[in-house]
Short mmCIF file of C-alpha atoms and ligand atoms in Angstrom, two decimals:
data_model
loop_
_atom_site.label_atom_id
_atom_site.label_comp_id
_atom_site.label_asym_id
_atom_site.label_seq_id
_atom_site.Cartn_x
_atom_site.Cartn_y
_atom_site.Cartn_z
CA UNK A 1 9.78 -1.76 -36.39
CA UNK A 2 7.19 -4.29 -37.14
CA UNK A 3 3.48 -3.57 -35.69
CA UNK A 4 3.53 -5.15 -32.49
CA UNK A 5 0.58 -7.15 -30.61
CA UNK A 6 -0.12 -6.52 -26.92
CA UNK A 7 -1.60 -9.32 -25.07
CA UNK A 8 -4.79 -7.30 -23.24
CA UNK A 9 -5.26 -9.26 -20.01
CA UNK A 10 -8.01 -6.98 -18.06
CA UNK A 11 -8.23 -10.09 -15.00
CA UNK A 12 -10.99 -9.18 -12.41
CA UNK A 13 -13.46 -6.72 -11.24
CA UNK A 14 -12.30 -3.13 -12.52
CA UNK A 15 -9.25 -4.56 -14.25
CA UNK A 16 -11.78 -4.92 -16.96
CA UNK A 17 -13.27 -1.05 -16.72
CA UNK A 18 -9.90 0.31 -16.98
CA UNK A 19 -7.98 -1.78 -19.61
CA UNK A 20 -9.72 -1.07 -22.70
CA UNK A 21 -9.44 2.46 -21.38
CA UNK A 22 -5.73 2.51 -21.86
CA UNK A 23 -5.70 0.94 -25.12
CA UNK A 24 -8.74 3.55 -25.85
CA UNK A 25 -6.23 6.51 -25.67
CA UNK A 26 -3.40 3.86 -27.09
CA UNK A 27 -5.83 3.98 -30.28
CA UNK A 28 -6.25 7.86 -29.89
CA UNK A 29 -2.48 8.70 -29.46
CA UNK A 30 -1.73 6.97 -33.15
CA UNK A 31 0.23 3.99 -31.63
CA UNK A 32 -0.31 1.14 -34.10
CA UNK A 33 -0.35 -2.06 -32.78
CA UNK A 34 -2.61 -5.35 -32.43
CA UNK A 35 -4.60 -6.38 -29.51
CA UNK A 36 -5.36 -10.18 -28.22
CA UNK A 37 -7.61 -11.07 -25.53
CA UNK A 38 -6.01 -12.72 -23.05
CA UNK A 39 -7.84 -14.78 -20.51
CA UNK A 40 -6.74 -14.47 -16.76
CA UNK A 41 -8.32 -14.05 -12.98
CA UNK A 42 -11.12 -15.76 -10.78
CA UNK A 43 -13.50 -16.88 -13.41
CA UNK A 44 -11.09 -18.94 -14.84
CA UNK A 45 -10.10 -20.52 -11.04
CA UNK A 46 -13.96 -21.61 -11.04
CA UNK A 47 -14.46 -23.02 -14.55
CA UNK A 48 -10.94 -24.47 -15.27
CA UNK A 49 -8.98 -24.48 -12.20
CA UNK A 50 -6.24 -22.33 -13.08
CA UNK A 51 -6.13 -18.37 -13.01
CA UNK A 52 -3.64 -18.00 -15.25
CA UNK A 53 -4.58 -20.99 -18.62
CA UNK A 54 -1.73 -22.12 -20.53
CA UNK A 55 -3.40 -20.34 -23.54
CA UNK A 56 -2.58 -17.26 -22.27
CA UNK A 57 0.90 -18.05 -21.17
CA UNK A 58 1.38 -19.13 -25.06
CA UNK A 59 0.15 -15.71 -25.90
CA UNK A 60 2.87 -14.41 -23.55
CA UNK A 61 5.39 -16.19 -24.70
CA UNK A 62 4.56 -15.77 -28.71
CA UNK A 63 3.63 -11.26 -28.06
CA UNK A 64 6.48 -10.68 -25.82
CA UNK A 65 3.83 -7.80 -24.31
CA UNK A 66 1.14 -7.54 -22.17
CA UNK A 67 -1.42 -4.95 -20.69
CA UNK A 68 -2.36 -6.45 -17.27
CA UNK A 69 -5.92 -5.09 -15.59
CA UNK A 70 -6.15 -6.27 -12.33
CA UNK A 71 -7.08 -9.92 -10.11
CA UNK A 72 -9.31 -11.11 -7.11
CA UNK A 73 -7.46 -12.92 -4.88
CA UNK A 74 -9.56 -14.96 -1.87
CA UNK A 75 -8.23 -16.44 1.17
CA UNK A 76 -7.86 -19.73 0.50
CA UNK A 77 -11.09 -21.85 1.88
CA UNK A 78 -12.95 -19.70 -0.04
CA UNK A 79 -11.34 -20.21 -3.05
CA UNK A 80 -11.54 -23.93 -2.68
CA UNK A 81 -15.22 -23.28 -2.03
CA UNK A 82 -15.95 -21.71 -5.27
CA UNK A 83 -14.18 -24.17 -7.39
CA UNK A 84 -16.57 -25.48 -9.84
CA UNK A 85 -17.57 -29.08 -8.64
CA UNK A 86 -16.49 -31.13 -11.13
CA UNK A 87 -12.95 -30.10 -9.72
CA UNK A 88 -13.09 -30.19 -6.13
CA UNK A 89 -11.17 -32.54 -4.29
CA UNK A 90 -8.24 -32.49 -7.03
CA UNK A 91 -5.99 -30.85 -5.09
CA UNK A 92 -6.15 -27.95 -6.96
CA UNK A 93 -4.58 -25.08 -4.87
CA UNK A 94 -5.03 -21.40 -5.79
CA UNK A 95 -1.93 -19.02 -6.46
CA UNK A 96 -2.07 -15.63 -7.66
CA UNK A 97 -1.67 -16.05 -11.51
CA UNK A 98 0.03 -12.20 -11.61
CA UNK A 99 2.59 -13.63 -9.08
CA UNK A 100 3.18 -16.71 -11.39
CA UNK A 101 3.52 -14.71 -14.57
CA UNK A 102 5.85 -12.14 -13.37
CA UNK A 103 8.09 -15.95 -11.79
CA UNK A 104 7.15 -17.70 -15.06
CA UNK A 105 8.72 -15.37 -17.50
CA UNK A 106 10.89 -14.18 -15.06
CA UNK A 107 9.98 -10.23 -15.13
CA UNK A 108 12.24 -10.12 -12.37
CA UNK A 109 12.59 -6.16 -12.87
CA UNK A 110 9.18 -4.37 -11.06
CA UNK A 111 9.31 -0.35 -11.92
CA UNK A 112 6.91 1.84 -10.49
CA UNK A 113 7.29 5.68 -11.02
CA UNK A 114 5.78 7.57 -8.13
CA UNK A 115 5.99 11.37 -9.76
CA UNK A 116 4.00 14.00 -8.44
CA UNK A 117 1.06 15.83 -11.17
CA UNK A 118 0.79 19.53 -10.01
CA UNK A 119 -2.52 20.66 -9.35
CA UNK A 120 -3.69 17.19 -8.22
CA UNK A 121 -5.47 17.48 -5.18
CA UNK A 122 -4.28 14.61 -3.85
CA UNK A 123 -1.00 15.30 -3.52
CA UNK A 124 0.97 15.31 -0.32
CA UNK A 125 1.69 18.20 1.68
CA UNK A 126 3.34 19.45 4.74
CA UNK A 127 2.43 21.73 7.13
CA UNK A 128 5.08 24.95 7.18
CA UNK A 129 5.07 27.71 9.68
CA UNK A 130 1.35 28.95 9.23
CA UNK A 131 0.44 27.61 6.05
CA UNK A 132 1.27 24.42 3.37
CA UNK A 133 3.82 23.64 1.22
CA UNK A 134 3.50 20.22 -1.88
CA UNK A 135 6.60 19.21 -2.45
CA UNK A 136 7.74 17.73 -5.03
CA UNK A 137 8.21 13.84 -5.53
CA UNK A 138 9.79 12.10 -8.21
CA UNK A 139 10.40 8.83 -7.10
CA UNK A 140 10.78 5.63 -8.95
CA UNK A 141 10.78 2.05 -6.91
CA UNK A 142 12.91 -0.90 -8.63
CA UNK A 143 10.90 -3.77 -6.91
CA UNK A 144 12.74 -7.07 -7.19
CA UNK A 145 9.79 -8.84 -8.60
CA UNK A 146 9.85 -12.79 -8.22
CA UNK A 147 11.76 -13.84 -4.77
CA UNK A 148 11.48 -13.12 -1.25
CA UNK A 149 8.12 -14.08 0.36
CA UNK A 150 6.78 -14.49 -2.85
CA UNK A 151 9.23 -17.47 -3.25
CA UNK A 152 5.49 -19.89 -2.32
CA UNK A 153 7.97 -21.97 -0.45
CA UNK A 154 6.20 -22.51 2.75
CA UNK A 155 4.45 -24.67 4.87
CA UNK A 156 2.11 -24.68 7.87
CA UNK A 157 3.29 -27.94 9.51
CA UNK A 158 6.51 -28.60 8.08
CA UNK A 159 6.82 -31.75 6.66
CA UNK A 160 9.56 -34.18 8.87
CA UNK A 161 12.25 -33.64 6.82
CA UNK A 162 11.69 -29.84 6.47
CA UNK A 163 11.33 -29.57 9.99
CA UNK A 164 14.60 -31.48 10.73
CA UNK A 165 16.37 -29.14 8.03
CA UNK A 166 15.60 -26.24 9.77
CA UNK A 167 16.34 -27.18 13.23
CA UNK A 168 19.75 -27.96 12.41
CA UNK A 169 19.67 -24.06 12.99
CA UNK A 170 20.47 -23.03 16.34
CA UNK A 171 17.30 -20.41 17.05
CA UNK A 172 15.19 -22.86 15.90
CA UNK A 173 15.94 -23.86 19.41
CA UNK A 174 12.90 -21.64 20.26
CA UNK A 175 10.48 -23.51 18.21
CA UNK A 176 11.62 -27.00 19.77
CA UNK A 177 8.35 -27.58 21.77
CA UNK A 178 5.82 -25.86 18.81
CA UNK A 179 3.25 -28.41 17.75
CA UNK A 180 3.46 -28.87 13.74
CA UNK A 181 -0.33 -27.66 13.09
CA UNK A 182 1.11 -24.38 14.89
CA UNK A 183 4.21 -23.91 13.46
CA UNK A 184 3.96 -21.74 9.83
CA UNK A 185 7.12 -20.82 7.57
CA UNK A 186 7.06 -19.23 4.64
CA UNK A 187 10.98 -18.46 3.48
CA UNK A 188 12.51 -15.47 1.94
CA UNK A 189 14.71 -16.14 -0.31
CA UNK A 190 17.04 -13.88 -1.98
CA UNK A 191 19.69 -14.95 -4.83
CA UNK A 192 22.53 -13.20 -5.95
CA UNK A 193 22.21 -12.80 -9.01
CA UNK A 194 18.36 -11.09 -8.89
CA UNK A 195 19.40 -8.73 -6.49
CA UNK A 196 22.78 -7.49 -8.49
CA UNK A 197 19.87 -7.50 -11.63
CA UNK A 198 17.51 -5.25 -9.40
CA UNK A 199 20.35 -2.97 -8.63
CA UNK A 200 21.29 -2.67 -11.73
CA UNK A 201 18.49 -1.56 -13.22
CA UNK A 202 18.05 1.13 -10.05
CA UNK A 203 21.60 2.62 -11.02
CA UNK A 204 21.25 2.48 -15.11
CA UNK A 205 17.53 4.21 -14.69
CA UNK A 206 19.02 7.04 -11.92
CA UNK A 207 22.11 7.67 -14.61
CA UNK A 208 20.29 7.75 -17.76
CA UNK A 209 17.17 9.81 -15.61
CA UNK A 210 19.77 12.06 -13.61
CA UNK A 211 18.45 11.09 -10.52
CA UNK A 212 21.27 11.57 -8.01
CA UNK A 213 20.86 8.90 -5.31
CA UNK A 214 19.79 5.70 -5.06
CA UNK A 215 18.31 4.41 -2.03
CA UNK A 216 18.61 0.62 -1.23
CA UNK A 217 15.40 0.10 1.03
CA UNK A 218 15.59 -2.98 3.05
CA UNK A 219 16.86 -4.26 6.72
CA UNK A 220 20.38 -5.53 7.11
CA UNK A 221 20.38 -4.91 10.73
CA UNK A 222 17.95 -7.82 11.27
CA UNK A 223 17.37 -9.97 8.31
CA UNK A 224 20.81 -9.95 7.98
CA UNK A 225 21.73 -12.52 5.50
CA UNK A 226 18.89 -11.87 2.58
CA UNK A 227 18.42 -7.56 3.20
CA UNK A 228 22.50 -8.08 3.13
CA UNK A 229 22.85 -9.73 0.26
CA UNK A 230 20.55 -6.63 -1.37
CA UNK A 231 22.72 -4.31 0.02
CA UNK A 232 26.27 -5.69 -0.59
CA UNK A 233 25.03 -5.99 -4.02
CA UNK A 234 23.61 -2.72 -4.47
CA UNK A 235 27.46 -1.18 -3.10
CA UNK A 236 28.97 -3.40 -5.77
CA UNK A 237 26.75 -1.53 -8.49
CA UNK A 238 27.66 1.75 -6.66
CA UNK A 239 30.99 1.34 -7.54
CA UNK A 240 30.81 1.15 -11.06
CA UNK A 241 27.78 4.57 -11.01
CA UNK A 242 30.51 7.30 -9.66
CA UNK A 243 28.86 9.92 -9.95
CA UNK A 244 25.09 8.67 -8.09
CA UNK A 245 25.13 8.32 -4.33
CA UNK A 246 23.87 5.24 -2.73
CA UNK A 247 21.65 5.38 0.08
CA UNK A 248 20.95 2.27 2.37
CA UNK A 249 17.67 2.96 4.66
CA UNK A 250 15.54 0.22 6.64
CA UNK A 251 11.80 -0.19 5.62
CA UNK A 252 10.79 1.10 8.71
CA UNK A 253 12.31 4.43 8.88
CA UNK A 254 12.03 4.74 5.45
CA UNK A 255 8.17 4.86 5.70
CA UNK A 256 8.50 7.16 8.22
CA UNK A 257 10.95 9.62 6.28
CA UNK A 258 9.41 9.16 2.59
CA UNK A 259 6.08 11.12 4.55
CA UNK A 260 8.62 13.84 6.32
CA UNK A 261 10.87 14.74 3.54
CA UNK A 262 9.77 12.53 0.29
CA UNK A 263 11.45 15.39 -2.11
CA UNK A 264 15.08 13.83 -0.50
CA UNK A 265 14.44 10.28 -2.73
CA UNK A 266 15.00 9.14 -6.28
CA UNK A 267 15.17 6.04 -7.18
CA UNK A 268 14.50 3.10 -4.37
CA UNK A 269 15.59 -0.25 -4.56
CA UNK A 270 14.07 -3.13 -2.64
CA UNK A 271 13.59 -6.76 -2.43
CA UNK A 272 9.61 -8.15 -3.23
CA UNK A 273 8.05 -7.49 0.03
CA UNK A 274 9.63 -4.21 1.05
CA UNK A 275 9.49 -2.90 -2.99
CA UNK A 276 5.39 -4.28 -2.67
CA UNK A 277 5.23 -1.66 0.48
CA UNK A 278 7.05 1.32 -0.43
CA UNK A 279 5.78 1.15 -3.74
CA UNK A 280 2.23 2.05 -2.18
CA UNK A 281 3.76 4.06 0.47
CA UNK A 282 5.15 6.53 -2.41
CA UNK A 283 2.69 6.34 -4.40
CA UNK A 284 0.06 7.39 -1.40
CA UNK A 285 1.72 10.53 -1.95
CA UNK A 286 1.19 11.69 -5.62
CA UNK A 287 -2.72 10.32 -5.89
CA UNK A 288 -2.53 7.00 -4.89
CA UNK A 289 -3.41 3.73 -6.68
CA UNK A 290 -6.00 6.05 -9.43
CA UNK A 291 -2.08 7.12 -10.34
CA UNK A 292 0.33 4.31 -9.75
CA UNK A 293 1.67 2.25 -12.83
CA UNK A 294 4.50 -0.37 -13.10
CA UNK A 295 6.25 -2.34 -15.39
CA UNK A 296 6.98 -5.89 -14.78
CA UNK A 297 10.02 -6.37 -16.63
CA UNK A 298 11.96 -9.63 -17.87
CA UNK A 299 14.51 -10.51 -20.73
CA UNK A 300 11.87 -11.37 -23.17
CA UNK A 301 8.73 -10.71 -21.63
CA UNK A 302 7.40 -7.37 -20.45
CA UNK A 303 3.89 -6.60 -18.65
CA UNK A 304 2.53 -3.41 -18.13
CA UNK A 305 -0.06 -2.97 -15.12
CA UNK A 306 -2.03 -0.70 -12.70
CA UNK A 307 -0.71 -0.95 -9.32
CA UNK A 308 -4.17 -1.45 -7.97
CA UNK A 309 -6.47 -4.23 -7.31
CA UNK A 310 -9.75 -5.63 -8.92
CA UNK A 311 -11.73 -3.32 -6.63
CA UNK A 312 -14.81 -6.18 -6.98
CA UNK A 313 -17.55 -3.48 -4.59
CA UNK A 314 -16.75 -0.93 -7.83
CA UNK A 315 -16.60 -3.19 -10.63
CA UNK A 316 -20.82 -3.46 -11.03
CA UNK A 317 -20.98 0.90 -11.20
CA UNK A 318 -22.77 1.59 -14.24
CA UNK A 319 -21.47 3.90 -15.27
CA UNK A 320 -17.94 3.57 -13.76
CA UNK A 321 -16.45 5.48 -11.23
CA UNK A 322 -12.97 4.36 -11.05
CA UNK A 323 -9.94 6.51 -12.51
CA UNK A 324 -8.43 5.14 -15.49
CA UNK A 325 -5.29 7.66 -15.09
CA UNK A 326 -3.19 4.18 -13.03
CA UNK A 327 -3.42 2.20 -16.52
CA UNK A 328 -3.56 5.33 -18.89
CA UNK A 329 0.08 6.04 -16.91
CA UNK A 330 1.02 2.05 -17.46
CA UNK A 331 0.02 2.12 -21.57
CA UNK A 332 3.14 5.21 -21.01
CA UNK A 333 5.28 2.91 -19.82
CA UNK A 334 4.54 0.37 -22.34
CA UNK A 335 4.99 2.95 -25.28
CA UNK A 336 8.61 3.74 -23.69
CA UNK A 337 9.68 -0.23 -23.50
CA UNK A 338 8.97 -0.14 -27.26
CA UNK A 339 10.62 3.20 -27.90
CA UNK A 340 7.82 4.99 -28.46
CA UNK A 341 8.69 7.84 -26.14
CA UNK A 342 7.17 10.98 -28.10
CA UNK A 343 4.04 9.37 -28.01
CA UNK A 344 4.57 8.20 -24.15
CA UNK A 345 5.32 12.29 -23.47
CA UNK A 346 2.03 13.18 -25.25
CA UNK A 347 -0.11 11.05 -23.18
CA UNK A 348 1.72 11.81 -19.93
CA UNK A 349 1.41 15.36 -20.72
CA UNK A 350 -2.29 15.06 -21.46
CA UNK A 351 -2.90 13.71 -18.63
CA UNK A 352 -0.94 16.65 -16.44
CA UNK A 353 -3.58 18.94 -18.23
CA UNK A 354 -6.36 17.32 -17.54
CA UNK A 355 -5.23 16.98 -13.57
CA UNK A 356 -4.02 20.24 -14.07
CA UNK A 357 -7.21 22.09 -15.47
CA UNK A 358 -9.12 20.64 -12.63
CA UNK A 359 -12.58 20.58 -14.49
CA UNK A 360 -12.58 16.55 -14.85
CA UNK A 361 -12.23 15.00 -11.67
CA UNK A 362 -12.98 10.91 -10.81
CA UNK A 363 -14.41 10.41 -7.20
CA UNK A 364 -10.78 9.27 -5.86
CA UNK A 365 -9.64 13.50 -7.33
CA UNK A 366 -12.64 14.54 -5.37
CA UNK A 367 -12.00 12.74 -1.89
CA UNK A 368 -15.51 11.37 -1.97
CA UNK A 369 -16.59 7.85 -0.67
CA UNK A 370 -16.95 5.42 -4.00
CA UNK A 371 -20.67 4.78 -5.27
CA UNK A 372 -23.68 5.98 -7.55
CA UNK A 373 -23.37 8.86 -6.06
CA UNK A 374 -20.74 10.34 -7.05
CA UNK A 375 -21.81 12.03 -10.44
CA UNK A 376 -24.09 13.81 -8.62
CA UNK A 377 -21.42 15.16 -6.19
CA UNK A 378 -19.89 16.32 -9.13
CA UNK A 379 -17.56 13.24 -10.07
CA UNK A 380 -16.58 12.44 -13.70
CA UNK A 381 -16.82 8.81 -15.02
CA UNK A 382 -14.35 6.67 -16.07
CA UNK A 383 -14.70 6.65 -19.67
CA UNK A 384 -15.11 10.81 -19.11
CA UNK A 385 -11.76 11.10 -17.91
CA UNK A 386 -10.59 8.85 -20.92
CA UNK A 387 -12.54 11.15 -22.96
CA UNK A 388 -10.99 14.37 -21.41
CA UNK A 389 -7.68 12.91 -21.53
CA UNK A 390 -7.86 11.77 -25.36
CA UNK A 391 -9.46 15.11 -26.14
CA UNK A 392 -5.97 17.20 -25.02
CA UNK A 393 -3.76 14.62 -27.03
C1 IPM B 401 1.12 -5.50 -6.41
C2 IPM B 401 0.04 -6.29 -5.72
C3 IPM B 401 0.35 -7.77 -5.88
C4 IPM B 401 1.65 -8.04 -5.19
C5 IPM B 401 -0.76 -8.72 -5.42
C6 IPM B 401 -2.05 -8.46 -6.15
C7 IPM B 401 -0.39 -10.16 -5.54
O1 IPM B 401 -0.04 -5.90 -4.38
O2 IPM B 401 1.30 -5.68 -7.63
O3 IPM B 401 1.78 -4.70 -5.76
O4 IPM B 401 1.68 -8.29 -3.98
O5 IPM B 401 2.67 -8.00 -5.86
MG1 MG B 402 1.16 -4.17 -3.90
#
């Protein structure tokens, strides 16, 4: 296979800590490939207007592969605020540029494994008889990746024809009397063929893994004709997966049950929204975001992230506190898309040694409130969990 080049696209804030971590141990682990830079996040809102430049989409498009850091994202008078003068008043309008890459290539396809590290003392446990048990989880979420709420089609004041559209629904009845300037839509919007896609990949990943269930996540009872539309297509996947059960749950007894009895699930599938929540809801359980990876996967394109966020109050630590193990975990996932399993299994399984062993712990291991600190409360840095990661390779 030739040498491939990875678009490195650290974003914001600790996004830019933690990615040349991961392609640190990358380097370490023997994988050969090329790096880029590519530019993305908040300074390039400010200076250019767009978070996401059309250099870097050409990058995307020419690479095929990315390793994504992480993004600010501000409300949105303060992102008009910070614009850089010269563009004010130009109608630029902020959108989060990891939203609009994952709908711009279409990495329709969001996978984030939620599997439990023994020995990490943040894993979830149960109270039983007088004592504790950990059990333990090995989920994996299929997050439908570019519809939904994430769709961006909405409005605060409808425009007149928009408005007219929608009231030729009868429970927009209700609404009749709403002033415009009070009235805010934002639509969810499913399509067939995504959600069969979604389900799809649920069923393939829980036969080739030997997971034994899948669990279709959403809420039919209510949002009837999107959540259905998920669900009739994840029984018409079913069909053809004999031997793998399908489960349908609603979000909101699922986040109840996935902290009662989270050893019961495999693989979950669920639309945007619900996949965005019980991604974090799972992965609360084996060590939170220091631990939680995904894939954002599309026919061509595939991007390779930490589930967490730019983390801006950590970013100015010197030296840094935050855990590198979230994009460590997502350079595995990467390896594996290119079919470089063995050397996927050897990271992963230094990193179960080091969480295992216990010695090198970042704050987040430790339970202790982020800041200077923390070294002193016996916290390893960043680049010293890199280091004790890379040194059990
Ligand atoms: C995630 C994040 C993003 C999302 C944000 C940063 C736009 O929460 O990747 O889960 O909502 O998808
Ligand atoms: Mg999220």
């Amino acid at each position: 296979m030739a040498k491939p080049t990875i678009v490195v696209m650290p974003g914001d804030g600790i996004g830019k800590i933690v990615t040349p971590e991961a392609v640190r141990v990358l380097d370490a682990a023997g994988f050969h490939a090329n790096y880029v830079h590519g530019d993305i996040g908040w300074d390039f809102w400010i200076r250019e207007g767009n978070p996401l430049p059309d250099r870097t989409i050409d990058l995307l498009r020419r690479h095929k592969l990315g390793l994504f850091g992480a993004i600010t994202s501000k409300p949105k008078a303060q992102a008009d605020a910070e614009l850089t003068p010269e563009l004010k008043g130009k109608g630029l309008s902020y959108f989060s540029p990891i939203v609009r890459m994952r709908q711009l290539f279409d990495l329709d396809i969001c996978v984030r494994p939620c599997q439990t590290f023994p020995g990490n003392p943040l894993n979830f446990i149960r109270r039983k008889g007088d004592g504790f048990e950990e059990p333990k989880v090995d989920a994996v979420i299929f997050r439908q990746n570019t519809e939904c709420l994430y769709s961006g089609v909405e409005w605060t004041d409808p425009p007149a024809p928009v408005r007219a559209a929608l009231e030729t629904h009868p429970k927009m009845a209700a609404y009749k009397k709403v002033a415009g300037k009070d009235l805010a839509v934002s639509c969810r919007i499913f399509t067939r063929t995504a959600c069969r896609r979604i389900a799809q990949a649920a069923f393939e990943h829980a036969k080739r893994f030997g997971y034994k269930s899948v669990t279709v996540c959403e809420k039919p009872n209510v949002i009837r004709e999107t959540s259905g539309m998920m669900e009739e297509e994840a029984r018409k996947v079913a069909a053809e997966f004999p031997g793998i059960r399908l489960w349908a749950t609603n979000i909101d007894a699922q986040m109840m049950w996935l902290t009662k009895n989270p050893e019961d699930y495999g693989v979950m599938v669920a639309g945007n929204m619900f996949g965005d929540i019980i991604s974090d809801g799972f992965a609360g359980l084996v060590g939170g975001l220091g631990f939680a990876c995904s894939a954002n996967l599309g026919r061509e394109v595939a991007v390779f992230e930490p589930t967490h966020g730019s983390a801006p109050k950590y970013a100015g630590l010197s030296p840094s506190i935050v855990n590198p193990i979230a994009t460590i975990l997502a350079g595995c996932m990467l390896l594996e898309h290119v079919g470089q399993t063995e050397l996927a299994e050897r990271i992963r399984g230094a990193v179960q040694q080091v969480v295992a062993e216990g010695k090198v712990r970042t704050y987040d291991m430790l339970r202790l409130a982020g800041g200077p600190k923390v070294f002193e409360q016996g916290a390893a840095s960043t680049q010293q969990m890199t280091d004790a990661v890379i040194a059990r390779l």
